[in-house]
Amino acid sequence: MTFDLSAYQPASIESREDLIAWLRGNRIDELECLVPDMNGVMRGKIVPTPDFLHSLDTDGLRVPETVLIQSVTGESEYFSRVAAEIDLDIYALPDVRTARIVPWCEFPTAQIICDARKKQSQLVDFAPRTFLKHVLEAYAARGLKPVVAPELEFYLVEKNPDPDLPLAVPLGLSGRREAGRQAYGIEAANEYDAVVNR
């Protein structure tokens, strides 16, 4: 299945009013309100559009502070070193410029990335988006603009139709499997030239 994502880019949304008009114009039923954690995993809430619109008139959507510092497995046993010992509520306030339609949902759904703020409206200092804002400000103060891109990683595994079986190393060009974990081994990489060089 492929999606033409250009069809889902909204017209320029710069204000709360633009966002509301866009949501109504696209008859959005639900919003996925996303708060990235320290690993870049999106956490948050899925809310009906009326509840989302109501949150715009209040402090925002409440989420627990520990969502920001969960490990990739969802654990947060070390949170007291960074966050409060009690799991305080923080507020997910939407960045209106990030609203997008979710093309794979059955009914009209949008996603929006949120900033993590405290009740007094200041940004949560250990939230990843707060760190990013500080980094961008530091670059701007020096007249610089960072250029970034994701690092794509992939793993080659043997076809496996049974999800109960573990993944296995595929056969290489030589007809043999890689014997050990050679993370940057050139010989092992050459075994899969036919795939990697496409």
PDB file of C-alpha atoms in Angstrom:
ATOM      1  CA  MET A   1       0.000   0.000   0.000  1.00  0.00           C
ATOM      2  CA  THR A   2       1.359   3.437  -0.901  1.00  0.00           C
ATOM      3  CA  PHE A   3       0.173   6.898   0.049  1.00  0.00           C
ATOM      4  CA  ASP A   4       0.492  10.178  -1.803  1.00  0.00           C
ATOM      5  CA  LEU A   5       1.431  12.190   1.258  1.00  0.00           C
ATOM      6  CA  SER A   6       1.429  15.478  -0.653  1.00  0.00           C
ATOM      7  CA  ALA A   7      -2.365  15.289  -0.675  1.00  0.00           C
ATOM      8  CA  TYR A   8      -2.363  15.398   3.117  1.00  0.00           C
ATOM      9  CA  GLN A   9      -0.216  18.486   3.608  1.00  0.00           C
ATOM     10  CA  PRO A  10      -2.392  21.283   4.898  1.00  0.00           C
ATOM     11  CA  ALA A  11      -2.369  24.807   3.632  1.00  0.00           C
ATOM     12  CA  SER A  12      -0.251  27.034   5.823  1.00  0.00           C
ATOM     13  CA  ILE A  13      -1.471  26.785   9.415  1.00  0.00           C
ATOM     14  CA  GLU A  14      -0.018  29.571  11.513  1.00  0.00           C
ATOM     15  CA  SER A  15      -2.643  30.214  14.160  1.00  0.00           C
ATOM     16  CA  ARG A  16      -5.227  28.579  16.381  1.00  0.00           C
ATOM     17  CA  GLU A  17      -7.949  29.932  14.072  1.00  0.00           C
ATOM     18  CA  ASP A  18      -6.247  28.421  10.980  1.00  0.00           C
ATOM     19  CA  LEU A  19      -6.056  25.062  12.761  1.00  0.00           C
ATOM     20  CA  ILE A  20      -9.719  25.096  13.776  1.00  0.00           C
ATOM     21  CA  ALA A  21     -10.796  25.996  10.232  1.00  0.00           C
ATOM     22  CA  TRP A  22      -8.584  23.222   8.804  1.00  0.00           C
ATOM     23  CA  LEU A  23      -9.963  20.615  11.232  1.00  0.00           C
ATOM     24  CA  ARG A  24     -13.541  21.579  10.420  1.00  0.00           C
ATOM     25  CA  GLY A  25     -12.876  21.812   6.684  1.00  0.00           C
ATOM     26  CA  ASN A  26     -11.463  18.272   6.665  1.00  0.00           C
ATOM     27  CA  ARG A  27     -14.161  16.959   9.045  1.00  0.00           C
ATOM     28  CA  ILE A  28     -11.512  15.512  11.358  1.00  0.00           C
ATOM     29  CA  ASP A  29     -13.079  13.127  13.911  1.00  0.00           C
ATOM     30  CA  GLU A  30     -10.031  12.510  16.118  1.00  0.00           C
ATOM     31  CA  LEU A  31      -6.612  13.929  16.764  1.00  0.00           C
ATOM     32  CA  GLU A  32      -3.499  12.025  17.737  1.00  0.00           C
ATOM     33  CA  CYS A  33      -1.695  14.469  20.035  1.00  0.00           C
ATOM     34  CA  LEU A  34       1.968  13.452  19.970  1.00  0.00           C
ATOM     35  CA  VAL A  35       4.695  14.184  22.519  1.00  0.00           C
ATOM     36  CA  PRO A  36       8.105  12.709  21.613  1.00  0.00           C
ATOM     37  CA  ASP A  37       9.993  10.979  24.414  1.00  0.00           C
ATOM     38  CA  MET A  38      13.783  10.940  24.825  1.00  0.00           C
ATOM     39  CA  ASN A  39      14.082   8.122  22.251  1.00  0.00           C
ATOM     40  CA  GLY A  40      11.930   9.821  19.638  1.00  0.00           C
ATOM     41  CA  VAL A  41       9.017   7.481  20.324  1.00  0.00           C
ATOM     42  CA  MET A  42       5.734   9.325  20.024  1.00  0.00           C
ATOM     43  CA  ARG A  43       3.614   9.215  23.167  1.00  0.00           C
ATOM     44  CA  GLY A  44       0.405  11.075  23.858  1.00  0.00           C
ATOM     45  CA  LYS A  45      -3.332  10.808  23.527  1.00  0.00           C
ATOM     46  CA  ILE A  46      -5.957  10.222  20.879  1.00  0.00           C
ATOM     47  CA  VAL A  47      -8.871  12.566  21.492  1.00  0.00           C
ATOM     48  CA  PRO A  48     -12.132  13.395  19.721  1.00  0.00           C
ATOM     49  CA  THR A  49     -11.983  16.727  17.928  1.00  0.00           C
ATOM     50  CA  PRO A  50     -14.447  18.480  20.309  1.00  0.00           C
ATOM     51  CA  ASP A  51     -12.240  17.518  23.297  1.00  0.00           C
ATOM     52  CA  PHE A  52      -9.170  18.731  21.444  1.00  0.00           C
ATOM     53  CA  LEU A  53     -10.833  22.060  20.651  1.00  0.00           C
ATOM     54  CA  HIS A  54     -11.833  22.395  24.302  1.00  0.00           C
ATOM     55  CA  SER A  55      -8.205  21.790  25.331  1.00  0.00           C
ATOM     56  CA  LEU A  56      -7.161  24.786  23.212  1.00  0.00           C
ATOM     57  CA  ASP A  57      -9.213  26.985  25.548  1.00  0.00           C
ATOM     58  CA  THR A  58      -7.652  25.488  28.684  1.00  0.00           C
ATOM     59  CA  ASP A  59      -4.134  24.493  29.773  1.00  0.00           C
ATOM     60  CA  GLY A  60      -3.932  21.727  27.141  1.00  0.00           C
ATOM     61  CA  LEU A  61      -4.156  17.963  27.347  1.00  0.00           C
ATOM     62  CA  ARG A  62      -2.768  16.424  30.521  1.00  0.00           C
ATOM     63  CA  VAL A  63      -0.185  13.665  30.230  1.00  0.00           C
ATOM     64  CA  PRO A  64       2.070  12.193  32.918  1.00  0.00           C
ATOM     65  CA  GLU A  65       5.549  13.669  33.112  1.00  0.00           C
ATOM     66  CA  THR A  66       7.190  10.248  32.836  1.00  0.00           C
ATOM     67  CA  VAL A  67       6.076   9.835  29.207  1.00  0.00           C
ATOM     68  CA  LEU A  68       9.033  12.070  28.305  1.00  0.00           C
ATOM     69  CA  ILE A  69      11.659   9.821  29.873  1.00  0.00           C
ATOM     70  CA  GLN A  70      10.472   6.312  29.148  1.00  0.00           C
ATOM     71  CA  SER A  71      12.963   3.853  27.762  1.00  0.00           C
ATOM     72  CA  VAL A  72      12.360   2.209  24.396  1.00  0.00           C
ATOM     73  CA  THR A  73      10.643  -0.625  26.263  1.00  0.00           C
ATOM     74  CA  GLY A  74       8.300   1.779  28.056  1.00  0.00           C
ATOM     75  CA  GLU A  75      10.020   1.598  31.452  1.00  0.00           C
ATOM     76  CA  SER A  76      10.787   4.692  33.509  1.00  0.00           C
ATOM     77  CA  GLU A  77      12.325   3.387  36.726  1.00  0.00           C
ATOM     78  CA  TYR A  78      14.995   6.106  36.743  1.00  0.00           C
ATOM     79  CA  PHE A  79      12.591   9.004  36.318  1.00  0.00           C
ATOM     80  CA  SER A  80      13.241  10.482  39.790  1.00  0.00           C
ATOM     81  CA  ARG A  81      16.728  11.495  38.653  1.00  0.00           C
ATOM     82  CA  VAL A  82      15.215  13.812  36.044  1.00  0.00           C
ATOM     83  CA  ALA A  83      11.542  14.330  36.787  1.00  0.00           C
ATOM     84  CA  ALA A  84       9.704  14.865  40.046  1.00  0.00           C
ATOM     85  CA  GLU A  85       9.511  11.904  42.439  1.00  0.00           C
ATOM     86  CA  ILE A  86       5.762  12.084  42.118  1.00  0.00           C
ATOM     87  CA  ASP A  87       4.533  11.664  38.571  1.00  0.00           C
ATOM     88  CA  LEU A  88       3.223  15.148  37.911  1.00  0.00           C
ATOM     89  CA  ASP A  89       0.881  16.040  35.100  1.00  0.00           C
ATOM     90  CA  ILE A  90       2.265  18.159  32.319  1.00  0.00           C
ATOM     91  CA  TYR A  91       0.352  19.694  29.453  1.00  0.00           C
ATOM     92  CA  ALA A  92       0.616  18.801  25.789  1.00  0.00           C
ATOM     93  CA  LEU A  93       0.114  22.041  23.901  1.00  0.00           C
ATOM     94  CA  PRO A  94      -0.136  21.652  20.121  1.00  0.00           C
ATOM     95  CA  ASP A  95       2.267  23.221  17.680  1.00  0.00           C
ATOM     96  CA  VAL A  96      -0.381  24.214  15.109  1.00  0.00           C
ATOM     97  CA  ARG A  97       2.141  24.161  12.246  1.00  0.00           C
ATOM     98  CA  THR A  98       2.607  20.381  12.596  1.00  0.00           C
ATOM     99  CA  ALA A  99      -1.002  19.286  11.913  1.00  0.00           C
ATOM    100  CA  ARG A 100      -1.296  16.587   9.256  1.00  0.00           C
ATOM    101  CA  ILE A 101      -4.000  14.182   8.125  1.00  0.00           C
ATOM    102  CA  VAL A 102      -3.268  10.513   8.887  1.00  0.00           C
ATOM    103  CA  PRO A 103      -3.847   8.801   5.526  1.00  0.00           C
ATOM    104  CA  TRP A 104      -4.007   5.217   6.813  1.00  0.00           C
ATOM    105  CA  CYS A 105      -6.911   5.723   9.244  1.00  0.00           C
ATOM    106  CA  GLU A 106     -10.407   4.541   8.307  1.00  0.00           C
ATOM    107  CA  PHE A 107     -12.070   7.785   9.362  1.00  0.00           C
ATOM    108  CA  PRO A 108     -10.750  11.358   9.207  1.00  0.00           C
ATOM    109  CA  THR A 109      -7.906  11.572  11.722  1.00  0.00           C
ATOM    110  CA  ALA A 110      -5.106  14.090  12.143  1.00  0.00           C
ATOM    111  CA  GLN A 111      -1.828  14.112  14.031  1.00  0.00           C
ATOM    112  CA  ILE A 112      -0.303  17.099  15.720  1.00  0.00           C
ATOM    113  CA  ILE A 113       3.012  17.372  17.565  1.00  0.00           C
ATOM    114  CA  CYS A 114       2.814  18.999  20.981  1.00  0.00           C
ATOM    115  CA  ASP A 115       5.169  20.851  23.288  1.00  0.00           C
ATOM    116  CA  ALA A 116       5.372  19.732  26.900  1.00  0.00           C
ATOM    117  CA  ARG A 117       4.595  22.571  29.293  1.00  0.00           C
ATOM    118  CA  LYS A 118       4.071  22.980  32.994  1.00  0.00           C
ATOM    119  CA  LYS A 119       0.895  24.457  34.414  1.00  0.00           C
ATOM    120  CA  GLN A 120       2.605  27.846  34.667  1.00  0.00           C
ATOM    121  CA  SER A 121       3.109  27.693  30.865  1.00  0.00           C
ATOM    122  CA  GLN A 122       6.894  27.334  30.846  1.00  0.00           C
ATOM    123  CA  LEU A 123       8.345  24.541  28.752  1.00  0.00           C
ATOM    124  CA  VAL A 124       9.359  21.348  30.567  1.00  0.00           C
ATOM    125  CA  ASP A 125      13.144  21.710  30.595  1.00  0.00           C
ATOM    126  CA  PHE A 126      13.950  18.025  29.954  1.00  0.00           C
ATOM    127  CA  ALA A 127      11.440  17.551  27.118  1.00  0.00           C
ATOM    128  CA  PRO A 128      13.174  16.702  23.821  1.00  0.00           C
ATOM    129  CA  ARG A 129      11.387  19.493  21.932  1.00  0.00           C
ATOM    130  CA  THR A 130      12.555  21.984  24.566  1.00  0.00           C
ATOM    131  CA  PHE A 131      16.159  20.822  24.078  1.00  0.00           C
ATOM    132  CA  LEU A 132      15.735  21.159  20.340  1.00  0.00           C
ATOM    133  CA  LYS A 133      14.419  24.714  20.692  1.00  0.00           C
ATOM    134  CA  HIS A 134      17.480  25.642  22.783  1.00  0.00           C
ATOM    135  CA  VAL A 135      19.834  24.099  20.214  1.00  0.00           C
ATOM    136  CA  LEU A 136      18.138  25.994  17.380  1.00  0.00           C
ATOM    137  CA  GLU A 137      18.370  29.236  19.378  1.00  0.00           C
ATOM    138  CA  ALA A 138      22.105  28.629  19.973  1.00  0.00           C
ATOM    139  CA  TYR A 139      22.671  28.102  16.256  1.00  0.00           C
ATOM    140  CA  ALA A 140      20.630  31.188  15.364  1.00  0.00           C
ATOM    141  CA  ALA A 141      22.622  33.303  17.855  1.00  0.00           C
ATOM    142  CA  ARG A 142      25.742  32.410  15.854  1.00  0.00           C
ATOM    143  CA  GLY A 143      24.073  33.067  12.504  1.00  0.00           C
ATOM    144  CA  LEU A 144      23.954  29.365  11.690  1.00  0.00           C
ATOM    145  CA  LYS A 145      21.166  27.077  10.562  1.00  0.00           C
ATOM    146  CA  PRO A 146      21.511  23.338  11.233  1.00  0.00           C
ATOM    147  CA  VAL A 147      20.748  20.864   8.467  1.00  0.00           C
ATOM    148  CA  VAL A 148      19.704  17.448   9.725  1.00  0.00           C
ATOM    149  CA  ALA A 149      18.486  14.139   8.322  1.00  0.00           C
ATOM    150  CA  PRO A 150      17.484  10.824   9.838  1.00  0.00           C
ATOM    151  CA  GLU A 151      20.014   8.018   9.836  1.00  0.00           C
ATOM    152  CA  LEU A 152      18.323   5.068   8.200  1.00  0.00           C
ATOM    153  CA  GLU A 153      19.321   1.674   9.491  1.00  0.00           C
ATOM    154  CA  PHE A 154      18.141  -1.681   8.285  1.00  0.00           C
ATOM    155  CA  TYR A 155      18.752  -5.339   8.958  1.00  0.00           C
ATOM    156  CA  LEU A 156      18.718  -8.164   6.450  1.00  0.00           C
ATOM    157  CA  VAL A 157      16.932 -11.246   7.758  1.00  0.00           C
ATOM    158  CA  GLU A 158      15.795 -14.490   6.224  1.00  0.00           C
ATOM    159  CA  LYS A 159      12.141 -14.662   5.166  1.00  0.00           C
ATOM    160  CA  ASN A 160      10.140 -15.887   8.121  1.00  0.00           C
ATOM    161  CA  PRO A 161       6.391 -16.545   7.759  1.00  0.00           C
ATOM    162  CA  ASP A 162       6.087 -17.813  11.351  1.00  0.00           C
ATOM    163  CA  PRO A 163       6.099 -14.962  13.907  1.00  0.00           C
ATOM    164  CA  ASP A 164       6.792 -17.476  16.693  1.00  0.00           C
ATOM    165  CA  LEU A 165      10.222 -18.330  15.271  1.00  0.00           C
ATOM    166  CA  PRO A 166      13.227 -16.050  15.858  1.00  0.00           C
ATOM    167  CA  LEU A 167      14.720 -14.042  13.013  1.00  0.00           C
ATOM    168  CA  ALA A 168      17.654 -15.680  11.235  1.00  0.00           C
ATOM    169  CA  VAL A 169      20.617 -14.387   9.215  1.00  0.00           C
ATOM    170  CA  PRO A 170      19.974 -14.890   5.464  1.00  0.00           C
ATOM    171  CA  LEU A 171      22.223 -16.773   3.083  1.00  0.00           C
ATOM    172  CA  GLY A 172      24.828 -14.575   1.415  1.00  0.00           C
ATOM    173  CA  LEU A 173      26.245 -14.706  -2.133  1.00  0.00           C
ATOM    174  CA  SER A 174      28.566 -17.514  -1.086  1.00  0.00           C
ATOM    175  CA  GLY A 175      25.618 -19.614   0.068  1.00  0.00           C
ATOM    176  CA  ARG A 176      26.745 -19.299   3.671  1.00  0.00           C
ATOM    177  CA  ARG A 177      25.407 -17.326   6.615  1.00  0.00           C
ATOM    178  CA  GLU A 178      27.429 -14.756   8.492  1.00  0.00           C
ATOM    179  CA  ALA A 179      29.037 -16.684  11.351  1.00  0.00           C
ATOM    180  CA  GLY A 180      29.375 -13.954  13.959  1.00  0.00           C
ATOM    181  CA  ARG A 181      28.215 -10.480  14.745  1.00  0.00           C
ATOM    182  CA  GLN A 182      30.474  -8.425  12.518  1.00  0.00           C
ATOM    183  CA  ALA A 183      28.737  -5.068  12.810  1.00  0.00           C
ATOM    184  CA  TYR A 184      31.093  -3.301  10.384  1.00  0.00           C
ATOM    185  CA  GLY A 185      32.650  -6.358   8.742  1.00  0.00           C
ATOM    186  CA  ILE A 186      33.345  -5.697   5.064  1.00  0.00           C
ATOM    187  CA  GLU A 187      33.299  -9.397   4.148  1.00  0.00           C
ATOM    188  CA  ALA A 188      29.842  -9.798   5.661  1.00  0.00           C
ATOM    189  CA  ALA A 189      28.552  -6.674   3.882  1.00  0.00           C
ATOM    190  CA  ASN A 190      29.905  -7.943   0.528  1.00  0.00           C
ATOM    191  CA  GLU A 191      27.824 -11.100   0.922  1.00  0.00           C
ATOM    192  CA  TYR A 192      24.692  -8.992   0.348  1.00  0.00           C
ATOM    193  CA  ASP A 193      25.855  -6.721  -2.506  1.00  0.00           C
ATOM    194  CA  ALA A 194      22.925  -7.785  -4.657  1.00  0.00           C
ATOM    195  CA  VAL A 195      20.533  -6.213  -2.136  1.00  0.00           C
ATOM    196  CA  VAL A 196      22.583  -3.317  -0.771  1.00  0.00           C
ATOM    197  CA  ASN A 197      23.677  -1.969  -4.173  1.00  0.00           C
ATOM    198  CA  ARG A 198      20.156  -1.730  -5.628  1.00  0.00           C
TER     199      ARG A 198
END
